[in-house]
Amino acid sequence: MIEYTDLSQPIYKRLKEMIRNGELKQGEKIIQEKIAEELGVSRTPLMKALLALENEYLVESIPRRGMYLRVLDYKEIIDIYVCREALEGMAARLLANRKDASSIKQLKACFTPFLNKERIDMNAYAEADEKFHSLLIKLTGNAPLDNIYFFSNIHDKVVGHGLVRTPDETLQEHFKIIDAIEGGNPDKAEKLVREHINKSKELLINQYKNQKSE
Amino acid sequence: MIEYTDLSQPIYKRLKEMIRNGELKQGEKIIQEKIAEELGVSRTPLMKALLALENEYLVESIPRRGMYLRVLDYKEIIDIYVCREALEGMAARLLANRKDASSIKQLKACFTPFLNKERIDMNAYAEADEKFHSLLIKLTGNAPLDNIYFFSNIHDKVVGHGLVRTPDETLQEHFKIIDAIEGGNPDKAEKLVREHINKSKELLINQYKNQKSE
DNA sequence: ATATTGTATTTTGTATACAAAATACAATAT
DNA sequence: ATATTGTATTTTGTATACAAAATACAATAT
C-alpha cells in the first residue's frame, strides 16, 4: 500500500472524485465529522483538503456554519469562460512566441486520433479536449499561470464530461490554433483561442436565455 | 475588542503584514509553534492562514519539511506580469463594454489628486496605482476573476511599496485607459492596459539582464 | 581535518478533547 | 394553526497530546 507524507492530498483527490461522480451534490453541506469517518481520517487533514478545494472555487466556507459545495449559477459559469478566454489566449500567444517543437507535437497528439474518422467517440474526444486546454497552460512553463488555472475542475463539474460544442465544429478550430502556434503567429494564436472559447460561451449564454424564456 | 468568528482571518492578515514589513524574510522557514506562540494562538488556525497564503503564492509547503516564504526569482516575477497582462487586459475590456458611470468615477478618483501637481508624493501615488489595478478587477463583478487575482500581494512583496516606473510616464497612461473604457472601446482599453503592464515588464527584464552582465 | 554514524531534540502531521456556536425540535403562548 | 421560546443535540473552531519524521549535533572512525 502506498503511504503518504500528507494525508490531505489523497483526501483532496477523493473529494474531487466525489464531487465529479455526484456522491457529493451541489449546495450540499459537508459535515466534516461524517465525511472524515467515511474516509477513515480525522478532521484535521480533511480540513486541509477542503481549504484547497475552497481555493479552487469548488467549495465555499461560511464561518461557523460550515463548508458547502458551491452552486455555480449561469453568471459564474459565463464568468469562468471569460477567465479562460484571457488565460488560454495568453498561453497560446506565449507558445506561438516560443514555437517549441515538442510542445507542438504534444498538442497535435491530442487530436490526431480523431482525424478522418467517420465516427468519433465522444467521451474520448471530450477527454482530448480537456487535455488540450490544460496542456496549453502547462506548456507555457509559467508557474503562476498554471497555479491560477483551476478551471478544468470546474468545467468537469459543470458540463460533466460532456462537450459544449461538437467535434465537427471544434476539431478544425483546434488544428487552426496549433497551426498558428507552429507558424509563430502569436496574435493569430491568441485570437483563435479566444474565439474558440468565446463561441462556447455564447452558446451557453443562448441556452440560458432560452431556458429562461420557456 | 473585536471578536472574530474565524481566528485564521486576523492571523492571515497579520502574516501578510509580517511578510510586507520584513518581519518574515524571503525563504525563511515558518516554524509553526514559534509563530503560533508569538501570535498567541494554536497551530490549528495558523495552519488555516498558511494554507490560504500558499494558495496566493506567498508561501510554499514542502510536506514533512515545513512551510517556507516563497523566494520569487526574476522568471517568476516576469511570469506574474504576464498573468496580470492577460487578466487586467480582459478586465478593461469588460469595463469598456459596460461603461458604468460609477465605475469610471472610481477609477478616475484614484488619480485626479495627482493632476497638475508639480511634486508628486511617491508613496501616495504607489498606493493609488495599486488601488487602480485592483479596482480594474473588482469592478468587473466577475467573481472568479477576482478570486484568481492575488497579484497585488505579490507586487507588494516584490517591489515593496515602490513603483516600477515613475508617474510622469504612467499617469498619462492611466487616464488613457480610463478614457478608452469611458469611450466604450473594449479593444483599445484592453490594448492600452496590456501595453501599460508590458512596459513595466520589459523594464524589469532589462534590469535583470543588466544585473546579470555586471 | 573530514566523513560517518548514532542519539537527542525539534518540528510536523494527525487525532482528539472541549468549549462555543448553530441547529433541531418540543413545549408553550397567542 | 402559527409563532415564539427554551432546551437538547449537533457541529464547528481551537487547543493540545502524541507519534513519526526531520534535524542538529556530538562521538567515533578514517
Coordinates of C-alpha atoms (C1' of nucleotides) in Angstrom, one line a residue:
Chain A
M1 CA 0.0 0.0 0.0
I2 CA 1.2 3.5 -0.8
E3 CA 1.9 5.7 2.2
Y4 CA 1.5 9.4 2.0
T5 CA 3.6 12.0 3.7
D6 CA 0.5 14.2 3.6
L7 CA -2.9 12.6 4.1
S8 CA -4.7 15.7 2.9
Q9 CA -3.6 15.0 -0.7
P10 CA -5.4 11.7 -1.2
I11 CA -8.4 13.1 0.7
Y12 CA -8.3 16.1 -1.7
K13 CA -8.4 13.8 -4.7
R14 CA -11.1 11.6 -3.2
L15 CA -13.3 14.6 -2.6
K16 CA -12.8 15.9 -6.1
E17 CA -13.9 12.4 -7.3
M18 CA -16.9 12.5 -5.0
I19 CA -17.9 15.9 -6.5
R20 CA -17.5 14.7 -10.0
N21 CA -19.4 11.5 -9.7
G22 CA -22.2 13.0 -7.6
E23 CA -21.5 11.4 -4.3
L24 CA -21.5 15.0 -3.1
K25 CA -24.1 17.2 -4.6
Q26 CA -24.2 20.9 -5.5
G27 CA -25.0 23.0 -2.5
E28 CA -24.7 20.1 -0.1
K29 CA -23.2 20.8 3.3
I30 CA -20.1 18.9 4.1
I31 CA -20.5 17.6 7.6
Q32 CA -16.8 17.2 8.5
E33 CA -17.2 14.5 11.1
K34 CA -19.3 12.4 8.8
I35 CA -17.0 12.6 5.8
A36 CA -14.0 12.2 8.0
E37 CA -15.4 9.0 9.4
E38 CA -16.4 7.8 5.9
L39 CA -12.8 8.3 4.7
G40 CA -11.4 6.9 7.9
V41 CA -9.4 10.0 8.8
S42 CA -9.7 12.8 11.3
R43 CA -11.0 16.3 10.7
T44 CA -7.5 17.9 10.6
P45 CA -6.3 16.6 7.2
L46 CA -9.9 16.7 5.9
M47 CA -10.0 20.4 6.7
K48 CA -6.7 20.9 4.8
A49 CA -8.2 19.3 1.7
L50 CA -11.4 21.3 2.0
L51 CA -9.4 24.6 2.1
A52 CA -7.6 23.6 -1.0
L53 CA -10.9 23.0 -2.7
E54 CA -12.2 26.3 -1.5
N55 CA -9.3 28.0 -3.2
E56 CA -10.3 26.2 -6.4
Y57 CA -13.8 27.6 -6.2
L58 CA -15.4 24.2 -5.7
V59 CA -16.2 24.6 -2.0
E60 CA -17.5 27.6 -0.1
S61 CA -16.9 28.2 3.6
I62 CA -19.2 30.1 5.8
P63 CA -17.6 30.7 9.1
R64 CA -19.2 28.9 12.0
R65 CA -21.8 27.5 9.6
G66 CA -19.8 25.0 7.6
M67 CA -18.3 24.1 4.2
Y68 CA -20.7 23.8 1.3
L69 CA -20.3 22.6 -2.2
R70 CA -20.5 25.6 -4.4
V71 CA -23.6 26.0 -6.5
L72 CA -22.4 27.6 -9.8
D73 CA -25.1 29.7 -11.4
Y74 CA -25.0 30.7 -15.0
K75 CA -23.5 34.0 -14.4
E76 CA -20.5 32.4 -12.7
I77 CA -20.1 29.8 -15.4
I78 CA -20.0 32.5 -18.0
D79 CA -17.6 34.5 -15.8
I80 CA -15.3 31.4 -15.8
Y81 CA -15.4 31.3 -19.6
V82 CA -14.2 34.9 -19.6
C83 CA -11.3 34.0 -17.4
R84 CA -10.4 31.1 -19.6
E85 CA -10.5 33.3 -22.6
A86 CA -8.0 35.6 -21.1
L87 CA -5.7 33.0 -19.7
E88 CA -5.7 30.4 -22.5
G89 CA -5.5 33.3 -25.1
M90 CA -2.3 34.4 -23.4
A91 CA -1.0 30.9 -23.2
A92 CA -1.4 30.4 -26.9
R93 CA 0.4 33.7 -27.5
L94 CA 3.4 32.6 -25.4
L95 CA 3.5 29.2 -27.1
A96 CA 3.5 30.9 -30.5
N97 CA 6.4 33.1 -29.5
R98 CA 8.4 30.0 -28.5
K99 CA 7.5 27.6 -31.3
D100 CA 8.8 24.7 -29.3
A101 CA 8.7 21.5 -31.4
S102 CA 8.0 19.2 -28.5
S103 CA 5.1 21.3 -27.3
I104 CA 3.5 21.4 -30.8
K105 CA 3.9 17.7 -31.1
Q106 CA 2.1 17.2 -27.8
L107 CA -0.7 19.5 -28.8
K108 CA -1.2 17.7 -32.1
A109 CA -1.1 14.3 -30.4
C110 CA -4.4 15.2 -28.6
F111 CA -6.4 15.3 -31.8
T112 CA -4.7 13.3 -34.5
P113 CA -6.6 10.1 -33.4
F114 CA -9.8 11.8 -34.5
L115 CA -8.7 12.9 -38.0
N116 CA -10.5 11.3 -40.9
K117 CA -12.8 9.2 -38.6
E118 CA -16.4 8.8 -39.8
R119 CA -17.4 8.2 -36.2
I120 CA -15.9 10.0 -33.2
D121 CA -16.1 8.6 -29.7
M122 CA -17.5 11.5 -27.8
N123 CA -16.0 10.5 -24.4
A124 CA -12.5 10.1 -25.9
Y125 CA -12.9 13.5 -27.7
A126 CA -14.1 15.2 -24.5
E127 CA -11.0 13.9 -22.7
A128 CA -8.7 15.0 -25.5
D129 CA -10.3 18.4 -25.4
E130 CA -9.7 18.7 -21.7
K131 CA -6.1 17.5 -22.2
F132 CA -5.5 20.1 -24.9
H133 CA -6.7 23.0 -23.0
S134 CA -4.8 22.1 -19.9
L135 CA -1.7 21.4 -22.0
L136 CA -2.0 24.9 -23.5
I137 CA -1.4 26.3 -20.0
K138 CA 1.1 23.8 -18.7
L139 CA 3.4 24.0 -21.8
T140 CA 3.9 27.7 -21.2
G141 CA 6.1 26.8 -18.2
N142 CA 4.5 29.9 -16.5
A143 CA 4.1 28.5 -13.0
P144 CA 1.8 31.3 -11.7
L145 CA -0.4 31.0 -14.7
D146 CA -0.8 27.3 -14.0
N147 CA -1.4 28.0 -10.4
I148 CA -4.4 30.2 -11.1
Y149 CA -5.8 27.9 -13.8
F150 CA -8.1 25.6 -11.9
F151 CA -10.9 25.8 -14.3
S152 CA -10.7 22.3 -15.7
N153 CA -12.0 21.1 -12.3
I154 CA -15.0 23.3 -12.6
H155 CA -15.6 22.5 -16.2
D156 CA -15.8 18.9 -15.2
K157 CA -18.2 19.7 -12.5
V158 CA -20.5 21.9 -14.6
V159 CA -20.6 20.3 -18.0
G160 CA -19.9 16.8 -16.7
H161 CA -17.5 15.0 -19.1
G162 CA -19.7 16.3 -22.0
L163 CA -18.9 18.9 -24.5
V164 CA -20.4 22.3 -25.1
R165 CA -20.0 22.0 -28.9
T166 CA -19.5 19.0 -31.1
P167 CA -16.2 17.9 -32.7
D168 CA -17.3 18.7 -36.3
E169 CA -17.0 22.4 -35.2
T170 CA -14.2 22.2 -32.8
L171 CA -11.8 19.7 -34.3
Q172 CA -10.9 22.2 -37.1
E173 CA -10.6 25.0 -34.7
H174 CA -8.1 23.1 -32.5
F175 CA -5.9 22.4 -35.5
K176 CA -6.0 26.0 -36.7
I177 CA -4.9 27.1 -33.2
I178 CA -2.0 24.6 -33.4
D179 CA -1.1 25.9 -36.9
A180 CA -0.9 29.4 -35.6
I181 CA 1.4 28.4 -32.8
E182 CA 3.6 26.3 -35.1
G183 CA 3.7 29.2 -37.6
G184 CA 4.9 31.5 -34.9
N185 CA 2.0 33.9 -35.1
P186 CA 1.2 35.0 -31.6
D187 CA -1.6 37.5 -32.5
K188 CA -3.4 34.9 -34.5
A189 CA -2.9 32.1 -32.0
E190 CA -4.4 34.2 -29.2
K191 CA -7.2 35.4 -31.4
L192 CA -8.2 31.9 -32.4
V193 CA -8.2 30.6 -28.9
R194 CA -10.3 33.4 -27.7
E195 CA -12.8 32.9 -30.5
H196 CA -12.8 29.2 -29.8
I197 CA -13.7 29.7 -26.1
N198 CA -16.0 32.6 -26.9
K199 CA -18.1 30.5 -29.2
S200 CA -18.8 28.0 -26.5
K201 CA -19.5 30.8 -24.1
E202 CA -22.0 32.4 -26.5
L203 CA -23.7 29.1 -26.9
L204 CA -24.1 28.7 -23.2
I205 CA -25.5 32.3 -22.9
N206 CA -28.1 31.5 -25.5
Q207 CA -29.0 28.2 -23.8
Y208 CA -29.5 30.2 -20.7
K209 CA -31.7 32.8 -22.3
N210 CA -33.9 30.1 -23.9
Q211 CA -34.3 28.3 -20.7
K212 CA -35.4 31.5 -19.0
S213 CA -38.0 32.4 -21.7
E214 CA -39.5 28.9 -21.7
Chain B
M1 CA -12.2 44.4 21.3
I2 CA -13.4 42.9 18.1
E3 CA -14.2 39.2 18.2
Y4 CA -13.8 37.0 15.2
T5 CA -15.8 34.0 14.2
D6 CA -12.7 32.7 12.5
L7 CA -9.3 33.3 14.1
S8 CA -7.5 32.3 10.9
Q9 CA -8.6 35.6 9.2
P10 CA -6.8 38.0 11.5
I11 CA -3.8 35.6 11.6
Y12 CA -3.8 35.6 7.8
K13 CA -3.8 39.4 7.7
R14 CA -1.1 39.6 10.4
L15 CA 1.1 37.2 8.4
K16 CA 0.7 39.2 5.3
E17 CA 1.8 42.3 7.2
M18 CA 4.8 40.4 8.6
I19 CA 5.8 39.5 5.1
R20 CA 5.4 43.0 3.8
N21 CA 7.3 44.7 6.6
G22 CA 10.1 42.1 6.6
E23 CA 9.4 40.5 10.0
L24 CA 9.4 37.4 7.9
K25 CA 12.0 37.2 5.2
Q26 CA 12.2 35.6 1.8
G27 CA 12.9 31.9 2.0
E28 CA 12.5 31.8 5.8
K29 CA 11.0 28.7 7.3
I30 CA 7.9 29.3 9.3
I31 CA 8.3 27.4 12.5
Q32 CA 4.6 27.0 13.3
E33 CA 4.9 26.5 17.0
K34 CA 7.1 29.7 17.3
I35 CA 4.8 31.9 15.2
A36 CA 1.7 30.5 16.9
E37 CA 3.1 31.4 20.3
E38 CA 4.1 34.8 19.1
L39 CA 0.6 35.5 17.9
G40 CA -0.9 33.8 21.0
V41 CA -2.8 31.2 19.0
S42 CA -2.5 27.5 18.4
R43 CA -1.2 25.8 15.3
T44 CA -4.7 24.9 14.0
P45 CA -5.9 28.4 12.9
L46 CA -2.3 29.3 12.0
M47 CA -2.2 26.4 9.6
K48 CA -5.5 27.6 8.0
A49 CA -4.0 31.0 7.4
L50 CA -0.8 29.5 6.0
L51 CA -2.8 27.4 3.6
A52 CA -4.6 30.5 2.3
L53 CA -1.2 32.2 1.8
E54 CA 0.0 29.1 0.0
N55 CA -2.8 29.5 -2.5
E56 CA -1.8 33.1 -3.0
Y57 CA 1.7 32.0 -4.0
L58 CA 3.3 33.7 -1.0
V59 CA 4.1 30.6 1.0
E60 CA 5.3 27.2 -0.2
S61 CA 4.7 24.0 1.7
I62 CA 7.1 21.0 1.5
P63 CA 5.4 18.1 3.1
R64 CA 7.0 17.0 6.4
R65 CA 9.6 19.7 6.0
G66 CA 7.6 22.8 6.7
M67 CA 6.2 26.0 5.2
Y68 CA 8.6 28.5 3.7
L69 CA 8.2 32.0 2.5
R70 CA 8.4 31.9 -1.3
V71 CA 11.5 33.2 -2.9
L72 CA 10.4 34.8 -6.1
D73 CA 13.1 34.8 -8.7
Y74 CA 13.0 37.0 -11.8
K75 CA 11.5 34.4 -14.0
E76 CA 8.5 34.2 -11.7
I77 CA 8.2 37.9 -11.3
I78 CA 8.1 38.2 -15.1
D79 CA 5.6 35.3 -15.3
I80 CA 3.4 37.2 -12.9
Y81 CA 3.4 40.3 -15.1
V82 CA 2.3 38.1 -18.0
C83 CA -0.7 36.9 -15.9
R84 CA -1.5 40.4 -15.0
E85 CA -1.4 41.4 -18.6
A86 CA -4.0 38.8 -19.5
L87 CA -6.3 39.4 -16.6
E88 CA -6.2 43.1 -16.3
G89 CA -6.5 43.4 -20.1
M90 CA -9.6 41.3 -20.0
A91 CA -10.9 43.4 -17.1
A92 CA -10.5 46.6 -19.0
R93 CA -12.3 45.1 -22.0
L94 CA -15.3 44.1 -19.8
L95 CA -15.4 47.5 -18.2
A96 CA -15.3 49.2 -21.6
N97 CA -18.3 47.1 -22.7
R98 CA -20.3 48.1 -19.7
K99 CA -19.3 51.8 -19.5
D100 CA -20.7 52.0 -16.0
A101 CA -20.6 55.6 -14.8
S102 CA -19.9 54.8 -11.1
S103 CA -17.0 52.5 -12.1
I104 CA -15.4 55.2 -14.3
K105 CA -15.8 57.7 -11.5
Q106 CA -14.0 55.4 -9.1
L107 CA -11.2 54.8 -11.5
K108 CA -10.7 58.5 -12.1
A109 CA -10.8 59.2 -8.4
C110 CA -7.6 57.2 -8.0
F111 CA -5.5 59.7 -10.0
T112 CA -7.2 63.1 -10.0
P113 CA -5.4 64.1 -6.9
F114 CA -2.1 63.9 -8.8
L115 CA -3.2 66.0 -11.8
N116 CA -1.3 69.3 -12.4
K117 CA 0.9 68.8 -9.4
E118 CA 4.5 69.9 -9.6
R119 CA 5.5 67.5 -7.0
I120 CA 4.1 64.0 -6.6
D121 CA 4.1 62.1 -3.3
M122 CA 5.5 58.8 -4.5
N123 CA 4.1 56.8 -1.6
A124 CA 0.6 58.2 -2.3
Y125 CA 1.0 57.5 -6.0
A126 CA 2.1 54.0 -5.5
E127 CA -0.9 53.4 -3.3
A128 CA -3.2 54.9 -5.9
D129 CA -1.6 52.7 -8.5
E130 CA -2.3 49.6 -6.5
K131 CA -5.8 50.7 -5.9
F132 CA -6.4 51.4 -9.6
H133 CA -5.2 48.0 -10.7
S134 CA -7.2 46.1 -8.1
L135 CA -10.3 48.2 -8.9
L136 CA -10.0 47.3 -12.5
I137 CA -10.5 43.7 -11.4
K138 CA -13.1 44.2 -8.7
L139 CA -15.3 46.5 -10.8
T140 CA -15.9 43.8 -13.4
G141 CA -18.0 42.0 -10.9
N142 CA -16.5 38.7 -12.2
A143 CA -16.0 36.8 -9.0
P144 CA -13.8 34.0 -10.4
L145 CA -11.6 36.7 -12.0
D146 CA -11.2 38.4 -8.6
N147 CA -10.6 35.1 -7.0
I148 CA -7.6 34.3 -9.1
Y149 CA -6.2 37.8 -9.0
F150 CA -3.9 37.8 -6.0
F151 CA -1.1 39.5 -7.6
S152 CA -1.3 42.8 -5.7
N153 CA 0.0 40.9 -2.6
I154 CA 3.0 39.7 -4.6
H155 CA 3.6 43.0 -6.2
D156 CA 3.8 44.5 -2.7
K157 CA 6.2 41.8 -1.6
V158 CA 8.4 42.1 -4.6
V159 CA 8.6 45.7 -5.5
G160 CA 7.9 46.9 -1.9
H161 CA 5.6 49.8 -2.0
G162 CA 7.7 51.3 -4.7
L163 CA 6.9 51.7 -8.4
V164 CA 8.5 50.1 -11.4
R165 CA 8.0 53.2 -13.5
T166 CA 7.6 56.9 -12.5
P167 CA 4.3 58.8 -12.5
D168 CA 5.4 61.1 -15.3
E169 CA 5.1 58.1 -17.6
T170 CA 2.3 56.2 -16.0
L171 CA -0.1 59.0 -15.0
Q172 CA -1.0 59.7 -18.6
E173 CA -1.3 56.0 -19.4
H174 CA -3.8 55.5 -16.6
F175 CA -6.0 58.3 -17.9
K176 CA -5.8 57.0 -21.5
I177 CA -7.0 53.6 -20.2
I178 CA -9.9 55.2 -18.4
D179 CA -10.8 57.3 -21.5
A180 CA -11.0 54.1 -23.6
I181 CA -13.2 52.5 -21.0
E182 CA -15.4 55.6 -20.8
G183 CA -15.5 55.8 -24.6
G184 CA -16.8 52.2 -24.8
N185 CA -13.8 51.0 -26.8
P186 CA -13.0 47.5 -25.5
D187 CA -10.3 46.7 -28.0
K188 CA -8.4 49.9 -27.2
A189 CA -8.9 49.6 -23.4
E190 CA -7.5 46.1 -23.4
K191 CA -4.6 47.0 -25.7
L192 CA -3.7 50.0 -23.5
V193 CA -3.7 48.1 -20.3
R194 CA -1.6 45.4 -21.8
E195 CA 0.9 47.9 -23.1
H196 CA 0.9 49.6 -19.7
I197 CA 1.8 46.4 -17.9
N198 CA 4.1 45.2 -20.6
K199 CA 6.3 48.3 -20.4
S200 CA 6.9 47.7 -16.7
K201 CA 7.6 44.1 -17.5
E202 CA 10.2 45.0 -20.2
L203 CA 11.9 47.4 -17.8
L204 CA 12.2 44.6 -15.2
I205 CA 13.6 42.2 -17.9
N206 CA 16.2 44.8 -18.8
Q207 CA 17.1 45.4 -15.2
Y208 CA 17.6 41.7 -14.8
K209 CA 19.8 41.5 -17.9
N210 CA 22.0 44.3 -16.7
Q211 CA 22.3 42.9 -13.3
K212 CA 23.4 39.6 -14.8
S213 CA 26.1 41.1 -17.1
E214 CA 27.6 43.2 -14.4
Chain C
dA1 C1' 40.8 17.5 9.3
dT2 C1' 36.8 15.4 7.2
dA3 C1' 33.2 12.0 6.9
dT4 C1' 30.0 8.9 9.0
dT5 C1' 27.2 7.1 12.4
dG6 C1' 24.1 7.2 16.3
dT7 C1' 21.4 9.7 19.7
dA8 C1' 18.8 13.8 21.4
dT9 C1' 16.0 17.5 20.2
dT10 C1' 12.9 19.8 17.3
dT11 C1' 9.1 20.0 14.4
dT12 C1' 5.5 18.3 11.7
dG13 C1' 1.1 15.6 10.9
dT14 C1' -2.8 13.6 12.8
dA15 C1' -6.3 12.5 16.2
dT16 C1' -8.9 14.0 19.8
dA17 C1' -11.0 16.7 23.7
dC18 C1' -13.6 20.5 24.9
dA19 C1' -16.0 25.0 24.6
dA20 C1' -18.9 27.9 22.0
dA21 C1' -22.0 28.5 18.4
dA22 C1' -25.5 26.8 15.4
dT23 C1' -29.3 23.9 14.7
dA24 C1' -33.3 20.9 15.6
dC25 C1' -37.3 20.4 17.8
dA26 C1' -40.6 20.1 21.6
dA27 C1' -43.3 22.8 24.7
dT28 C1' -45.9 26.7 25.3
dA29 C1' -48.4 31.0 24.2
dT30 C1' -51.2 33.5 21.1
Chain D
dA1 C1' -52.9 26.6 13.3
dT2 C1' -48.9 29.5 13.6
dA3 C1' -45.4 31.9 16.2
dT4 C1' -42.2 32.0 19.9
dT5 C1' -39.4 30.5 23.5
dG6 C1' -36.3 27.3 25.7
dT7 C1' -33.7 23.0 25.9
dA8 C1' -31.1 19.1 23.8
dT9 C1' -28.3 17.8 20.2
dT10 C1' -25.2 18.5 16.6
dT11 C1' -21.4 20.7 14.6
dT12 C1' -17.7 23.8 14.3
dG13 C1' -13.3 26.1 15.9
dT14 C1' -9.4 25.9 18.7
dA15 C1' -6.1 23.8 21.7
dT16 C1' -3.4 20.1 22.8
dA17 C1' -1.4 15.4 23.1
dC18 C1' 1.3 12.1 20.8
dA19 C1' 3.7 9.5 17.3
dA20 C1' 6.7 9.8 13.4
dA21 C1' 9.7 12.2 10.6
dA22 C1' 13.3 15.6 10.2
dT23 C1' 17.1 18.0 12.0
dA24 C1' 21.0 19.1 15.0
dC25 C1' 25.0 17.7 16.8
dA26 C1' 28.2 15.0 19.4
dA27 C1' 31.0 10.9 19.3
dT28 C1' 33.7 8.0 16.6
dA29 C1' 36.2 6.2 12.6
dT30 C1' 39.1 7.1 8.7

